[in-house]
XYZ file of C-alpha atoms in Angstrom:
340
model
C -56.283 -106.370 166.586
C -58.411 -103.760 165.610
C -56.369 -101.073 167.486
C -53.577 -102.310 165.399
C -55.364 -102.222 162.078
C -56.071 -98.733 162.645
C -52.859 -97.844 163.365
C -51.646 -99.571 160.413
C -54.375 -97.234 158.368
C -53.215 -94.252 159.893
C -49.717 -94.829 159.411
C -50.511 -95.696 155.401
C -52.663 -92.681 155.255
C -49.916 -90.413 157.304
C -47.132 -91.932 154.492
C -49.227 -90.967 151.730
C -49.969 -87.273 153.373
C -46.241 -87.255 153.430
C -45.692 -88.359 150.083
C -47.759 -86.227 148.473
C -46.510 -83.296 150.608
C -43.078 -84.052 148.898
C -44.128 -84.322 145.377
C -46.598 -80.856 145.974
C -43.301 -79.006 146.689
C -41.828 -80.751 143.184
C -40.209 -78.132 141.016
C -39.071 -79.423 137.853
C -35.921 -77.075 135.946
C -36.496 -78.050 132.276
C -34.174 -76.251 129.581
C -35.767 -75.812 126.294
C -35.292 -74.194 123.006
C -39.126 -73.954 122.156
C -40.424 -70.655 121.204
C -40.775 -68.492 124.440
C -44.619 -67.922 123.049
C -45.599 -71.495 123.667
C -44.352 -72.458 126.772
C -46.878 -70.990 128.935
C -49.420 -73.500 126.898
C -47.464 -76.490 127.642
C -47.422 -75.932 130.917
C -50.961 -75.176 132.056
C -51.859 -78.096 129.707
C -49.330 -80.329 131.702
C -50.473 -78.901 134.697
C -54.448 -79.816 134.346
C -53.320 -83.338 135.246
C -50.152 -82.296 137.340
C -51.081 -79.447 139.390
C -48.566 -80.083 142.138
C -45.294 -80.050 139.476
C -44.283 -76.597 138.731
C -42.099 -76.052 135.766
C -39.265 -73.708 135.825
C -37.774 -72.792 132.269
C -34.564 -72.400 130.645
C -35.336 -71.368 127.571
C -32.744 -70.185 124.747
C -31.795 -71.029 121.383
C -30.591 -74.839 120.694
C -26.978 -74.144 120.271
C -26.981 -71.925 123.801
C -28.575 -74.701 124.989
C -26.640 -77.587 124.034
C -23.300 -75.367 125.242
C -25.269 -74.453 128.660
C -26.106 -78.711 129.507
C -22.346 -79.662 128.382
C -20.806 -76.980 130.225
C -23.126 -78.400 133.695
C -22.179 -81.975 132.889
C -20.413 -82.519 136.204
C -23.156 -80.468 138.050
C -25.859 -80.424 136.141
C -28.538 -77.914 137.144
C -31.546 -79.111 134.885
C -33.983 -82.141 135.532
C -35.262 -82.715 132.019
C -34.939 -81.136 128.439
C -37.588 -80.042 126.732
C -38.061 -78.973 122.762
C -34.191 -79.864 121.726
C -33.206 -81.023 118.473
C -32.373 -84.440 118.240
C -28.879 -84.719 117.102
C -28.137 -81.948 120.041
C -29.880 -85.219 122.073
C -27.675 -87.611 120.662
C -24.930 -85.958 121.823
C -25.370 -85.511 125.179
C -26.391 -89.360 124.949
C -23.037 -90.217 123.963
C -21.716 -88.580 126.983
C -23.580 -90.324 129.269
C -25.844 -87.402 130.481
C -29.439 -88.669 129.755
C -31.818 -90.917 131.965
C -32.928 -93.808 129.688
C -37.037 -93.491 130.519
C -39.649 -95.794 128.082
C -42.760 -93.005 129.020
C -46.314 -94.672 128.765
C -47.702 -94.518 125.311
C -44.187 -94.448 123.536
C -45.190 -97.486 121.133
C -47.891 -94.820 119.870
C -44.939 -92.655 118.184
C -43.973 -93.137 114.325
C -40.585 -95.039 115.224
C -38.188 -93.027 113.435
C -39.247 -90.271 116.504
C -37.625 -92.537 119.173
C -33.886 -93.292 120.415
C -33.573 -96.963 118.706
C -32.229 -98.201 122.486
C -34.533 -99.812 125.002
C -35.379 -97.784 127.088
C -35.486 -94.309 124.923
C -32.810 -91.931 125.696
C -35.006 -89.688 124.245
C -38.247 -89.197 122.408
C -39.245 -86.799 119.497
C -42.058 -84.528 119.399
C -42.096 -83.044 116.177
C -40.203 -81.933 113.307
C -38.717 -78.728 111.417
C -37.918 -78.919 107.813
C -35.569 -76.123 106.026
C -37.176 -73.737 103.231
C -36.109 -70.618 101.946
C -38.343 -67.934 102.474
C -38.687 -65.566 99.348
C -39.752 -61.662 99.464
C -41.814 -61.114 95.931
C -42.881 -57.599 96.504
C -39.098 -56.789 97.594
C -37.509 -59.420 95.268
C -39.210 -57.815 92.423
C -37.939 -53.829 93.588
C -34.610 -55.181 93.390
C -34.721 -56.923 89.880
C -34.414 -60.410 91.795
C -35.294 -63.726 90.188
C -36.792 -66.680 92.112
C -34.377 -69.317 93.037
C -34.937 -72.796 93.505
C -32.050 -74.584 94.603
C -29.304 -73.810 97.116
C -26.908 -74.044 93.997
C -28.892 -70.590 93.073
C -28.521 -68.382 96.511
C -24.815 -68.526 95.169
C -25.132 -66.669 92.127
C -23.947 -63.100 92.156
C -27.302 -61.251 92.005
C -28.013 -62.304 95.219
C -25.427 -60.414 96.655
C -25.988 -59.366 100.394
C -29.620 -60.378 99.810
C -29.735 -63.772 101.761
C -29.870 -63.793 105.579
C -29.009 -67.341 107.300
C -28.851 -68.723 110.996
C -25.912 -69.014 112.801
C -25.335 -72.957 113.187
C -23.492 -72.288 116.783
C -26.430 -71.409 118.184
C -29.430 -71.892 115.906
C -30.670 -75.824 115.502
C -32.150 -74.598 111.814
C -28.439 -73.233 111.085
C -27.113 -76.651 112.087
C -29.864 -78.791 110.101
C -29.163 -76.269 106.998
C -25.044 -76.464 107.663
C -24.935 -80.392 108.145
C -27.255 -80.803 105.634
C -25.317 -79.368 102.881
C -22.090 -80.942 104.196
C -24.403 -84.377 102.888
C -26.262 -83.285 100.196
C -22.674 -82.208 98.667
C -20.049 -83.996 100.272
C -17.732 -82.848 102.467
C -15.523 -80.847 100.488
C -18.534 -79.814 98.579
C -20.484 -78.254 101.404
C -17.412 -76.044 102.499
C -17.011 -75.229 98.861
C -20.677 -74.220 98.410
C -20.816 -72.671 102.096
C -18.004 -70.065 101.088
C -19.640 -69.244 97.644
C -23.106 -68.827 99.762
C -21.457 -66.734 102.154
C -19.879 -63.942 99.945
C -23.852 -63.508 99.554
C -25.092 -63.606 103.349
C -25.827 -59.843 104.226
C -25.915 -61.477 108.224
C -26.488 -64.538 110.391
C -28.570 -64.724 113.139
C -28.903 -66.112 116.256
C -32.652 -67.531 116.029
C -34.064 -69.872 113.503
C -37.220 -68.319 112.666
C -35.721 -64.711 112.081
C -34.556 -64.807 108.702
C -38.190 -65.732 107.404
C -39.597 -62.894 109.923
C -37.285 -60.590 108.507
C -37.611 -61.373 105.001
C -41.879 -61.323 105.779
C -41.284 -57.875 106.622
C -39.848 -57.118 103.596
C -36.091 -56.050 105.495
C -34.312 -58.621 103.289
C -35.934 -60.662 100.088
C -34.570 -64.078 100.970
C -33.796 -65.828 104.008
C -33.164 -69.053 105.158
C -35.472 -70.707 107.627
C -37.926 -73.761 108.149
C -41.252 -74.337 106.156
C -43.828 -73.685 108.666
C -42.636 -70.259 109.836
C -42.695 -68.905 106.161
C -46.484 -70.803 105.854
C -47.306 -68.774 109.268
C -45.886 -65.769 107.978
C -47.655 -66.051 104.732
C -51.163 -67.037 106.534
C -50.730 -63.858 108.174
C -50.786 -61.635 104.510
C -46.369 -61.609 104.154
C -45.797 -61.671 100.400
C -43.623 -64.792 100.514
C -42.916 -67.660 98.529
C -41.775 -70.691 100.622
C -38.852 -72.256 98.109
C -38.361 -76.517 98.275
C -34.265 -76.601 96.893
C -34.120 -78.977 94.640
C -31.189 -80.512 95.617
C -33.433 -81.885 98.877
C -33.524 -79.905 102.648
C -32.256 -80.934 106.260
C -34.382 -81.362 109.230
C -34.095 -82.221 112.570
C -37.306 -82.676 114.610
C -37.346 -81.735 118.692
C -37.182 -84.218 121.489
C -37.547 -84.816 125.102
C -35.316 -86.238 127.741
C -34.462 -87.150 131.069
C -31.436 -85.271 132.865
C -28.978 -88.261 134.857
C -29.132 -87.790 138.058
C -32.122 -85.242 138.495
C -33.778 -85.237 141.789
C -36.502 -85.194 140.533
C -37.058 -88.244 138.690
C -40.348 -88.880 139.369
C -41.575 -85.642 138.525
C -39.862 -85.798 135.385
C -41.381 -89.057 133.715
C -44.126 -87.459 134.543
C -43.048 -84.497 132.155
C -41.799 -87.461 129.827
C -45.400 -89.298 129.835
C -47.237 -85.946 129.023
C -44.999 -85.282 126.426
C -45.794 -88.495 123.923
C -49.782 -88.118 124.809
C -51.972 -87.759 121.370
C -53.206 -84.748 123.744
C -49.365 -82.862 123.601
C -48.975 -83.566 119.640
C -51.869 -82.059 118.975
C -50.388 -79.113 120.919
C -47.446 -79.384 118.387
C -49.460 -79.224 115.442
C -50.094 -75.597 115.903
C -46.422 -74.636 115.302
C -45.007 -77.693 113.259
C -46.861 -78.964 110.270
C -44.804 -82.840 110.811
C -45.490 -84.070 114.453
C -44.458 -87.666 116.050
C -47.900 -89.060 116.799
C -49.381 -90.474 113.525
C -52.638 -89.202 112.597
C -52.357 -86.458 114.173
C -51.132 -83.620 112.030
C -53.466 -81.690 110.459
C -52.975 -79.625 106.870
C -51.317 -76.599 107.250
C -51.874 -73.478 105.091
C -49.267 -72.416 102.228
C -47.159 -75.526 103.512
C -45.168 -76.169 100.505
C -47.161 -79.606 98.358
C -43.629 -81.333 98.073
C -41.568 -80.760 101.333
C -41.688 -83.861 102.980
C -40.810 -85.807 100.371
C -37.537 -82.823 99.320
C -36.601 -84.076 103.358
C -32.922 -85.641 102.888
C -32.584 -89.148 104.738
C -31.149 -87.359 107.389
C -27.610 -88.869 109.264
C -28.183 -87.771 112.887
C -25.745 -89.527 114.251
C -23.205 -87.904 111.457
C -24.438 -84.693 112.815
C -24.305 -85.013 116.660
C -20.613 -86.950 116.312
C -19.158 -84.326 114.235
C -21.350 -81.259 115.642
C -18.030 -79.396 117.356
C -15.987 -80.279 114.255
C -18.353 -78.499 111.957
C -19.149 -75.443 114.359
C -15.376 -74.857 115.056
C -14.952 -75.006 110.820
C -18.289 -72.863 109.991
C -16.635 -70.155 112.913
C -13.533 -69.749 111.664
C -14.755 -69.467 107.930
C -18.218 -67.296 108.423
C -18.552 -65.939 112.271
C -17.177 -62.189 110.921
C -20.783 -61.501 109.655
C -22.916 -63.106 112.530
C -24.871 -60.715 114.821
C -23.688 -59.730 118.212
C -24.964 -62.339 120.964
C-alpha cells in the first residue's frame, strides 16, 4: 500500500512538473493599440506574479488594429487584445471572435466599463475623452482667437490651422467622427465635417499627434484627447486644453479574450491582471478617467468640466455603423491624410 501511495505521489508530482513545464513555455501574442512607451511597464508588472507567461506585442494604432484582427478572423494569429477601444470590441463581438471570460475581481469595475453579457466579452480599463488642444503663443502670432465649440474650428480664420486624426486608423478620430455624427445628427455631422475640413491643414494617423504637434508650436490647434494636452502642458507647452460646448466623444480601452487561442489559460491570466486595483493604478498615469473606482487620482491642467462635457456615448451606434462611417469620412476627407 505504501509502495502504491508513493507512486501515486510521484505520479501527481511528475503531472504537475509537466504542467508547469507547459505553461513555463506559454507565450501569449496580445495586439494592442497602447502607447508603445508603456508596454514594457505592463508587462514586467504582469510578470512579477506571472514570470513563466511571456508577452509578445502587436502594437499599432486602433484602426490598424481592428483591420489586422478582422482580416485574421478565420486564422486568427493573436491570443488576447490588449488597450482597444471599446466600440472596436464590440465589433469583433458581433462577429463572434471574442472568448466570453468573467476575470476575478470584475464586480470591482464601475459597470458602465464592462460588456453588459454574462460572462464579459470584454472589460474596460480606462477612458479617453476628446479636447482640442490650443497653441496661445502661436495662436496669438497668427491673429487667432480662442474657440470654444466645434461650431468655431469651422469659421474661416482657422483656415489650414486645425490638424485632426484620421478616424480609419486613429480610435480618437473615430470617437471625434462618431461623435459629431450624434451630437449633430446625421446629416448634420457630414455637413459640419465638410465645413471643418476645408480648415484641416492634415490628418494623422495617431491620436495623440495633433496635441504634440500643436505643443510644439507646428500648428495652433489640433484635435486630440484631454490628458495628452494636460501632459503636454505639465511639461511647460503653451496650451489651452478647449471643452466644446456642444459636449465631446470618448471611448475608453478594453481587454479581451481571442476565440479559439491556445492559450486560454495564459490569457485569463492576462484578463485577471488586467481588472486588479494594482493595473488601474498603472492606468492612471496616462488616463485621468480609469475603470476601478477610487482609484484615479487628480491630474494636472485636466480641464475642471470634461467629464461632465462627455456625450452619453452610443457604442453600439458606433461599432454597428463603424465601416459605414469610415468608407463615408474616406471618400469625403482621405485627400489630406498623411501617407501610412
Amino acid at each position: 500500500m505504501a509502495t502504491l501511495k508513493r507512486a501515486a505521489l510521484v505520479g501527481a508530482a511528475l503531472a504537475a512538473l509537466m504542467s508547469s513545464a507547459a505553461f513555463a513555455e506559454t507565450e501569449l501574442t496580445v495586439y494592442t493599440a497602447v502607447e508603445a512607451e508603456d508596454l514594457a511597464r505592463y508587462a514586467a508588472k504582469f510578470n512579477e506574479t506571472h514570470p513563466d507567461i511571456t508577452i509578445n506585442w502587436v502594437r499599432d494604432s486602433t484602426g490598424v488594429i481592428t483591420a489586422k484582427l478582422l482580416a485574421e478572423r478565420d486564422n486568427p494569429q493573436a491570443d488576447a487584445i490588449w488597450g482597444l477601444a471599446a466600440t472596436s470590441l464590440l465589433l469583433l463581438k458581433s462577429e463572434g471572435m471574442l472568448e466570453p471570460y468573467a476575470p476575478s475581481g470584475v464586480e470591482n469595475l464601475d459597470r458602465k466599463f464592462v460588456d453588459g453579457d454574462n460572462p464579459p466579452a470584454w472589460v474596460g480599463m480606462d477612458a479617453w475623452v476628446a479636447s482640442v488642444c490650443f497653441n496661445t503663443v502661436e495662436a496669438e502670432k497668427l491673429g487667432l482667437e480662442a474657440p470654444t465649440s466645434w461650431q468655431d474650428l469651422t469659421d474661416e480664420q482657422y483656415r489650414g490651422h486645425v490638424i485632426m486624426p484620421n478616424p480609419a486608423s486613429s480610435g480618437t478620430g473615430f470617437l471625434d467622427v462618431s461623435s459629431w455624427l450624434q451630437i449633430f445628427g446625421e446629416d448634420g455631422g457630414w455637413e459640419y465635417m465638410d465645413a471643418l475640413h476645408q480648415n484641416i491643414a492634415r490628418y494623422t494617423h495617431s491620436g495623440s499627434a495633433p496635441c504634440k504637434l500643436a505643443a510644439a508650436g507646428e500648428i495652433p490647434i489640433g484635435v486630440s484627447f484631454a490628458f495628452r494636452g494636460a501632459k503636454s502642458k505639465a511639461d511647460g507647452a503653451p496650451l489651452d486644453i478647449i471643452v466644446p460646448s456642444e459636449g465631446v466623444g470618448w471611448d475608453m480601452e478594453a481587454t479581451a479574450i481571442v476565440a479559439g487561442t491556445d492559450a486560454l489559460e495564459a490569457a485569463q491570466s492576462l484578463v485577471d491582471f488586467s481588472v486588479t486595483r494594482e493595473a488601474n493604478e498603472m492606468y492612471n498615469v496616462g488616463y485621468a478617467v480609469v475603470a476601478y473606482p477610487g482609484v484615479a487620482q487628480p491630474v494636472e491642467h485636466f480641464p475642471e468640466n470634461l467629464l461632465s462635457a462627455m456625450i452619453d456615448n452610443d457604442f453600439e451606434f458606433a461599432a454597428n455603423n463603424r465601416a459605414a462611417i469610415l468608407a463615408e469620412w474616406s471618400s469625403r476627407y482621405d485627400g489630406k491624410s498623411d501617407p501610412k
